[in-house]
CSV table of C-alpha atoms in Angstrom, one decimal:
chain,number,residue,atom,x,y,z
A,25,UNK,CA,56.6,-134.7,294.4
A,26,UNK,CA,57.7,-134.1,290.7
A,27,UNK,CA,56.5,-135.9,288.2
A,28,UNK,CA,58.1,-138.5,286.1
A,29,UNK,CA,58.0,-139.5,282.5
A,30,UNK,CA,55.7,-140.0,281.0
A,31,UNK,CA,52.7,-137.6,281.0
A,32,UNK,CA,49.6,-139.6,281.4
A,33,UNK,CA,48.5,-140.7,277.9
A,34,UNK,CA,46.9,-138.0,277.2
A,35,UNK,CA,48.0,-136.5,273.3
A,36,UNK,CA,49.1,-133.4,272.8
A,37,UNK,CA,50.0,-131.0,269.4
A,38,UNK,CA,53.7,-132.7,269.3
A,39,UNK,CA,52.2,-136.4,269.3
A,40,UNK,CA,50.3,-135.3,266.1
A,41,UNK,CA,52.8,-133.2,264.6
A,42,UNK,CA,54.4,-130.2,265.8
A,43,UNK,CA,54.5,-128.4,262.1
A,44,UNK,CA,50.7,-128.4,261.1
A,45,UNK,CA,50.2,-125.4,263.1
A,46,UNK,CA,52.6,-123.2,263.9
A,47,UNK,CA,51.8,-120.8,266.8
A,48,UNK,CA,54.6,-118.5,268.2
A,49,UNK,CA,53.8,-119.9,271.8
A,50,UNK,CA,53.3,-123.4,273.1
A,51,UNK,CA,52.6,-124.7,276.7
A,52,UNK,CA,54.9,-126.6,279.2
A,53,UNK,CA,52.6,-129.8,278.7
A,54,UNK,CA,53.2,-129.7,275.5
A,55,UNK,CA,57.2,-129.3,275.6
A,56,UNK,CA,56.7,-132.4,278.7
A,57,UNK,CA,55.1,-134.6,276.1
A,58,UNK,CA,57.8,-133.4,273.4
A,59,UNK,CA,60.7,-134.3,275.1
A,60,UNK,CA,59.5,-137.8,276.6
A,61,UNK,CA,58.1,-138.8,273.4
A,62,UNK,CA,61.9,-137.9,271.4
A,63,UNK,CA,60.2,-135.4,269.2
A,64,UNK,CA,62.7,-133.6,267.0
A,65,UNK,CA,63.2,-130.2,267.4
A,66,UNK,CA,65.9,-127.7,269.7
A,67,UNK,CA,65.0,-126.2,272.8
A,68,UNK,CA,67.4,-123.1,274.0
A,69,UNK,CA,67.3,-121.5,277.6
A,70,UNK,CA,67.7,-118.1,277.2
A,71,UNK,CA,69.2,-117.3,280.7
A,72,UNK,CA,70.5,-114.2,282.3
A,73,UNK,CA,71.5,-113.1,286.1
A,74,UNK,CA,73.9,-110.8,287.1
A,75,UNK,CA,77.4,-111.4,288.2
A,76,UNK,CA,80.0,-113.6,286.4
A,77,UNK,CA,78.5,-116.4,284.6
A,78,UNK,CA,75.6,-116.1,286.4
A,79,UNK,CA,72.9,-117.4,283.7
A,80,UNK,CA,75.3,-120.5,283.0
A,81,UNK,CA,75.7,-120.8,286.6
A,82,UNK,CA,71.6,-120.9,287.1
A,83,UNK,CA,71.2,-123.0,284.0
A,84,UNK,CA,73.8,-125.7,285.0
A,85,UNK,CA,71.7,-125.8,288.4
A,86,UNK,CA,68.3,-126.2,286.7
A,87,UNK,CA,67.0,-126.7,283.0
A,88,UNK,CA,64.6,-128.3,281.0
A,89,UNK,CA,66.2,-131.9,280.4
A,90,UNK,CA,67.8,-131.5,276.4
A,91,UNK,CA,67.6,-127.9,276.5
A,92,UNK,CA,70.9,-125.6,275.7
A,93,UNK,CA,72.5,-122.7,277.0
A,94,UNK,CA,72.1,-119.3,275.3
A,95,UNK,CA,73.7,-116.8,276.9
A,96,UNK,CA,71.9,-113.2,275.8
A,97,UNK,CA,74.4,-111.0,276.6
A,98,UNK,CA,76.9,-112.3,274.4
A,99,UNK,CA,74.3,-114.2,271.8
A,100,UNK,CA,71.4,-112.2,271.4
A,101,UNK,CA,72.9,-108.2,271.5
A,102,UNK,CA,75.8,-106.2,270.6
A,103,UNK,CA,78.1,-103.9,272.4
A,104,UNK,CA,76.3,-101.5,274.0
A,105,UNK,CA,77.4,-97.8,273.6
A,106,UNK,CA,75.5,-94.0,273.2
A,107,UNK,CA,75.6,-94.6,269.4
A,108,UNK,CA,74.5,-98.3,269.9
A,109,UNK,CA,71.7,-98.5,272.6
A,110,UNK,CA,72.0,-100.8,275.3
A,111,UNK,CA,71.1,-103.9,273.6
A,112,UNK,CA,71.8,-103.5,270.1
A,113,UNK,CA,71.6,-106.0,267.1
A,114,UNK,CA,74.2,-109.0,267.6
A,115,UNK,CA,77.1,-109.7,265.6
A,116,UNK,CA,75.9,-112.3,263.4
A,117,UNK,CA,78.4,-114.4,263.5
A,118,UNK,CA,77.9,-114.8,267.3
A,119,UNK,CA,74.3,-115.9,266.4
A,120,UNK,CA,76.3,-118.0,263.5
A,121,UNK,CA,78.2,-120.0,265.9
A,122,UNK,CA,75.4,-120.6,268.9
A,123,UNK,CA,73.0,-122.0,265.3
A,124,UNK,CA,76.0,-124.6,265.3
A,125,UNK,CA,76.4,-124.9,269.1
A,126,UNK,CA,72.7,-126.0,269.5
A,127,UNK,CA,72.5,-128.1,266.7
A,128,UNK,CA,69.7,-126.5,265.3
A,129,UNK,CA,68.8,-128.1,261.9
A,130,UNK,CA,66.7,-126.9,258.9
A,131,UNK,CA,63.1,-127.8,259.0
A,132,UNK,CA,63.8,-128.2,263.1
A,133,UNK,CA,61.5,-125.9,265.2
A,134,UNK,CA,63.4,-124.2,268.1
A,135,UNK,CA,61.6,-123.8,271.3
A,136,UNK,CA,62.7,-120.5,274.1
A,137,UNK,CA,62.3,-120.5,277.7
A,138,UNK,CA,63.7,-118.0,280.1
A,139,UNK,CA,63.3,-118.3,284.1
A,140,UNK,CA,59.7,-117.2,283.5
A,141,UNK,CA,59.3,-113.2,282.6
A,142,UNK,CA,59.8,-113.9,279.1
A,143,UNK,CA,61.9,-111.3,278.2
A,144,UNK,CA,65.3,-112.9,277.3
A,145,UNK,CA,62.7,-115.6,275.7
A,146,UNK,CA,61.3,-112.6,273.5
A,147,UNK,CA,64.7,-111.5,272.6
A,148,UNK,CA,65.8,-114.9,271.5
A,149,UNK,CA,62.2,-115.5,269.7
A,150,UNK,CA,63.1,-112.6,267.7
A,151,UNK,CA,66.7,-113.0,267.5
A,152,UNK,CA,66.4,-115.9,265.8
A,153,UNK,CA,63.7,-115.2,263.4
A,154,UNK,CA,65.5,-112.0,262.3
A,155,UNK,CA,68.1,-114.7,261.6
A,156,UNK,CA,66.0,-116.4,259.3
A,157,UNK,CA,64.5,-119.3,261.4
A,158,UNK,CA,60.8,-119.5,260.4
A,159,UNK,CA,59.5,-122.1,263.2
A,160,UNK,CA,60.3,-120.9,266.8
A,161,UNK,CA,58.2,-120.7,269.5
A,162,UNK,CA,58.4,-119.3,273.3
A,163,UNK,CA,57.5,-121.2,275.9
A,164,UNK,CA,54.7,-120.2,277.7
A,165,UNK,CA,55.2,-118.9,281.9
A,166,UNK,CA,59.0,-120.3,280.9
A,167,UNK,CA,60.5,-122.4,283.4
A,168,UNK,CA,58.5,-121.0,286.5
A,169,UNK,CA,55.7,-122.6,285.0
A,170,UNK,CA,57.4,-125.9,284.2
A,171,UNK,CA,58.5,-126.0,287.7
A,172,UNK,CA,54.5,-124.8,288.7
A,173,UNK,CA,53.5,-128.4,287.2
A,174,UNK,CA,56.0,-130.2,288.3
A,175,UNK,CA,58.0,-131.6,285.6
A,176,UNK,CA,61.2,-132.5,285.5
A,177,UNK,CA,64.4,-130.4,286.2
A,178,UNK,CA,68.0,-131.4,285.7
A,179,UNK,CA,71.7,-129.6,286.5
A,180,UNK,CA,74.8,-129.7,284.7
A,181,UNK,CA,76.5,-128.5,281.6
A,182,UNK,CA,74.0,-129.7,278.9
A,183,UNK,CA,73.5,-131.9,276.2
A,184,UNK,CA,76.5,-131.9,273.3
A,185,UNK,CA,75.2,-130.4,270.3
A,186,UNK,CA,75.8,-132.9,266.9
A,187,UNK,CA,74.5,-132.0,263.2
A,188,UNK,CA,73.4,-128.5,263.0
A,189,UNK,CA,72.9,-127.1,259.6
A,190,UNK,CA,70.2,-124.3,259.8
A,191,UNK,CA,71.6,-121.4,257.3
A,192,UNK,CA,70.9,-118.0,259.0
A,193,UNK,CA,69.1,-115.4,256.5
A,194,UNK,CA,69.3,-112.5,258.5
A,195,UNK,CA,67.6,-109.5,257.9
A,196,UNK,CA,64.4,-111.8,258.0
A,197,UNK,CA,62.2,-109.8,260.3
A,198,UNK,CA,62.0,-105.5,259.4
A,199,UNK,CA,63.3,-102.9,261.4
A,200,UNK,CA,63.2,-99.7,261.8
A,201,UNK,CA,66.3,-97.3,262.6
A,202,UNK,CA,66.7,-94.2,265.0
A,203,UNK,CA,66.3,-92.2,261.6
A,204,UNK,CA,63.1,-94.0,260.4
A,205,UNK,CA,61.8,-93.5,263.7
A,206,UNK,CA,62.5,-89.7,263.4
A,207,UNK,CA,60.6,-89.4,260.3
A,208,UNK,CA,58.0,-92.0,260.7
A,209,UNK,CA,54.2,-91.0,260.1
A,210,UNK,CA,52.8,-94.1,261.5
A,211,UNK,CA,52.1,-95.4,265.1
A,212,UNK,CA,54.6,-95.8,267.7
A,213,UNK,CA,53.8,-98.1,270.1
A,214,UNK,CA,55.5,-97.9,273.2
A,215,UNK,CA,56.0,-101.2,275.3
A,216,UNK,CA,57.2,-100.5,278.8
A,217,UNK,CA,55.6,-100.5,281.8
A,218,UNK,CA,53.3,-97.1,282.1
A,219,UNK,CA,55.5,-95.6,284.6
A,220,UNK,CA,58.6,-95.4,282.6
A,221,UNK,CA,56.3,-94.3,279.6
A,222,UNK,CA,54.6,-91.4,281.4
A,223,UNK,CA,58.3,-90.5,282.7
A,224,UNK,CA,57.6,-90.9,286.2
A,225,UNK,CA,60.7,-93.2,286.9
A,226,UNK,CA,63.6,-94.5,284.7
A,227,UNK,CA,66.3,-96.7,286.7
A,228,UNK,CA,68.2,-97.7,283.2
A,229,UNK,CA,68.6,-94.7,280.4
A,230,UNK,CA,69.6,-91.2,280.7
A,231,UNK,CA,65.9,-89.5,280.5
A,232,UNK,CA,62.6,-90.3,281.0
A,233,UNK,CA,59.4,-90.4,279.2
A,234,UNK,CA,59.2,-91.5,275.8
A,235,UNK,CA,59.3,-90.8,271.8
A,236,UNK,CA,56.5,-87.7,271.2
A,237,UNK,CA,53.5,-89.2,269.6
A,238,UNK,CA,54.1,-92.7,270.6
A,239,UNK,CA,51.1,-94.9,272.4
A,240,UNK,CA,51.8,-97.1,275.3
A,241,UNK,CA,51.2,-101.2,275.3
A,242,UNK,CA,52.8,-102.6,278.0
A,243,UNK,CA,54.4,-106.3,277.4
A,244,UNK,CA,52.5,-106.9,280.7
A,245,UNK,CA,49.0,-106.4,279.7
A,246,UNK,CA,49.3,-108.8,276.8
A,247,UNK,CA,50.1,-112.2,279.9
A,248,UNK,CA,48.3,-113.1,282.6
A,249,UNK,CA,49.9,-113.5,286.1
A,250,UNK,CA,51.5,-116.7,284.9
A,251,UNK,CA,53.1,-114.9,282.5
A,252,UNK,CA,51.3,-117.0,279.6
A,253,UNK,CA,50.2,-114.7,276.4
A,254,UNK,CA,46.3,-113.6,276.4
A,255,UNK,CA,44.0,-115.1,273.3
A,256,UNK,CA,44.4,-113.3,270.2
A,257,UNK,CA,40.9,-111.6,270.6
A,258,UNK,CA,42.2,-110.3,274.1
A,259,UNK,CA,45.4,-109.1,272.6
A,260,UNK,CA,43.6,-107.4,269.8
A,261,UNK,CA,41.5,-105.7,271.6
A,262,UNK,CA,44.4,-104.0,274.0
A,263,UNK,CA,46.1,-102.7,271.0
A,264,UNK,CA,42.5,-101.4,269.6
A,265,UNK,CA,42.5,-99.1,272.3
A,266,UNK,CA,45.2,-97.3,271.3
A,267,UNK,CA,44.1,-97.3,267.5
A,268,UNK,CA,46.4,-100.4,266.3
A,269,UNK,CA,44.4,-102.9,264.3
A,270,UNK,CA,47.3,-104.5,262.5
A,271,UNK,CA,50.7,-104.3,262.1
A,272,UNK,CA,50.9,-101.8,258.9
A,273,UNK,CA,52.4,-98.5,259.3
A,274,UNK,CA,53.4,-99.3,263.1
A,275,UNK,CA,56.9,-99.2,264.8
A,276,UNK,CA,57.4,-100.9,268.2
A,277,UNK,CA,59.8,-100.4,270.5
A,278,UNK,CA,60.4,-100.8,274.6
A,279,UNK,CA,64.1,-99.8,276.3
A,280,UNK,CA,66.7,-102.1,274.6
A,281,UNK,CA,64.7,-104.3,272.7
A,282,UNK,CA,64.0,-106.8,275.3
A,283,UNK,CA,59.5,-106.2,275.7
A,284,UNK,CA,59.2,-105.1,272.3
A,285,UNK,CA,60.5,-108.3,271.2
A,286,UNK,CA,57.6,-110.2,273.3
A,287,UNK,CA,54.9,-108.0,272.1
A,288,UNK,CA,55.8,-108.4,268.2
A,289,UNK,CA,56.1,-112.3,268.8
A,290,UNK,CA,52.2,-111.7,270.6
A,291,UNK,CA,51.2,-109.2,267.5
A,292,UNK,CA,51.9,-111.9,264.8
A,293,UNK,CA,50.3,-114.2,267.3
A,294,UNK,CA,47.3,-112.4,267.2
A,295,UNK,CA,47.0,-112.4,263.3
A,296,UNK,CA,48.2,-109.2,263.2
A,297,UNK,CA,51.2,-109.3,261.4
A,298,UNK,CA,54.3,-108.2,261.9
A,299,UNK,CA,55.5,-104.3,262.6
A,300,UNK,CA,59.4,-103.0,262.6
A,301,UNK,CA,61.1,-103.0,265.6
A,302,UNK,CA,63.3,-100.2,267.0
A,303,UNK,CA,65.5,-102.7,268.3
A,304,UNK,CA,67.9,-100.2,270.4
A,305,UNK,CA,64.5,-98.1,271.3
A,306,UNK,CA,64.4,-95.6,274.0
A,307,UNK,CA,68.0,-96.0,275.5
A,308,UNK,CA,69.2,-95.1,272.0
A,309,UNK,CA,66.4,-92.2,271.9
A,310,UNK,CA,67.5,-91.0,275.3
A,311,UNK,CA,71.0,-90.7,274.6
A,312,UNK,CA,70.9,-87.8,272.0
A,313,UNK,CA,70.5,-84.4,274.0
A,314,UNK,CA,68.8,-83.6,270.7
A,315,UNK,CA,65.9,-85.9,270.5
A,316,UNK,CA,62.6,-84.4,271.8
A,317,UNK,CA,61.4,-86.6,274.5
A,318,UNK,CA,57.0,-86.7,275.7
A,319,UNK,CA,56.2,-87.1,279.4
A,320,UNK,CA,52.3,-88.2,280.8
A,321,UNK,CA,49.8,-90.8,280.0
């Protein structure tokens, strides 16, 4: 049976106060207590299926109660193209006008959930910051592990939004284009899964393998099966086995943006700062007939 409000007593980080630490992750408990308790902040479901509609039509069957729609395709990426990538930066006044939509006000943190990959989570995490937002977090496991404990789900169209007045500053968070990437003298840290790193399959760009020189970190190796981010010790140790102790000199990047956006969000998690992001990444890389391309581990 699912539960119902309240939680049982017990007090979590939002009862205190959800600003005195700011982590960019927090736990379905805490986002259960959160929302019970009238806590002020945004939460934004960053859904996507295909087929028409079909994120709106899976968040309008199930959502976190007060959460709002984004839709990433339209929200969190530009039009995709050869010069572009797949998922390329957004038009900013698209991110503009969803800022307004969800009501998000300054000083407000804004929590991100996706069905439970955390993928379109990632994207909006760092969406948003680049935007200028300095306080948003992603839910951890997303709503697979809200529905794994059991709290409550509702349908429909969502809450109406009323007062937003959060200024975007974007440009907030560095990145680094095709070019840079060309002439860079750092680390590149690749964040697919090995397979499509070692070029042994590629369903989604025009070649496989990856950019010469770059190291592989896999978003996946950085969450546990629940999908919920490893400790900051654990993470720092992955990426010091490929020689990356902070994020100084380092360039990440996965297909279109989508894992490289998790793994920065764990990086600065981890106390390791925050590296520049090759936001269109390998579909953009793939696309030139020019650009040298690295297969193997």
């Amino acid at each position: 049976m699912r539960r119902r409000w309240p939680a049982t007593g017990r007090v979590s980080s939002y009862d205190v106060d959800m600003t005195k630490k700011r982590s960019n992750f927090i736990n379905a408990a805490d986002i259960s207590d959160a929302v019970y308790l009238g806590k002020a902040y945004t939460i934004v479901a960053s859904m996507w299926e295909s087929g028409p509609r079909g994120g709106y039509v899976r968040y309008s069957s199930e959502h976190i109660p007060t959460s709002f729609f984004c839709d990433p395709q339209s929200t969190l990426s530009g039009v995709p193209g050869s010069e572009a990538g797949r998922n390329p930066l957004p038009d900013t006044a698209d991110v503009e006008e969803a800022l307004h939509r969800w009501g998000v006000r300054e000083g407000r943190p804004v929590v991100v959930y996706d069905q439970g990959p955390g993928l379109f989570a990632g994207r909006a995490w760092w969406v948003l910051r680049w935007a200028g937002l300095p306080d948003v977090r992603i839910l951890n496991g997303g709503l697979a592990e809200w529905d794994r404990l059991e709290y409550p789900i509702i349908g429909g169209p969502g809450n109406i939004a009323f007062g937003g007045d959060q200024e975007a500053t974007f440009g907030s968070m560095p990145t680094a284009s095709i070019d840079d990437v060309r002439n860079f003298d750092g680390i590149l840290v690749d964040t697919r899964q090995p397979n499509r790193f070692a070029g042994r399959r590629e369903g989604l760009d025009l070649k496989a393998g990856h950019i010469p020189g770059a190291v592989n970190v896999p978003m996946e190796d950085l969450v546990d099966k629940r999908r919920v981010v490893l400790s900051p010790e654990a993470i720092r140790e992955r990426f010091a086995r490929v020689g990356v102790t902070s994020a100084e000199d380092v360039i990440v990047y996965s297909g279109s943006g989508l894992h490289s956006s998790y793994v920065i969000a764990a990086m600065e998690y981890a106390g390791m700062g925050v590296p520049a992001h090759f936001v269109e990444g390998w579909s953009l890389w793939a696309a030139d007939p020019a650009n040298p391309v690295e297969r193997g581990d």
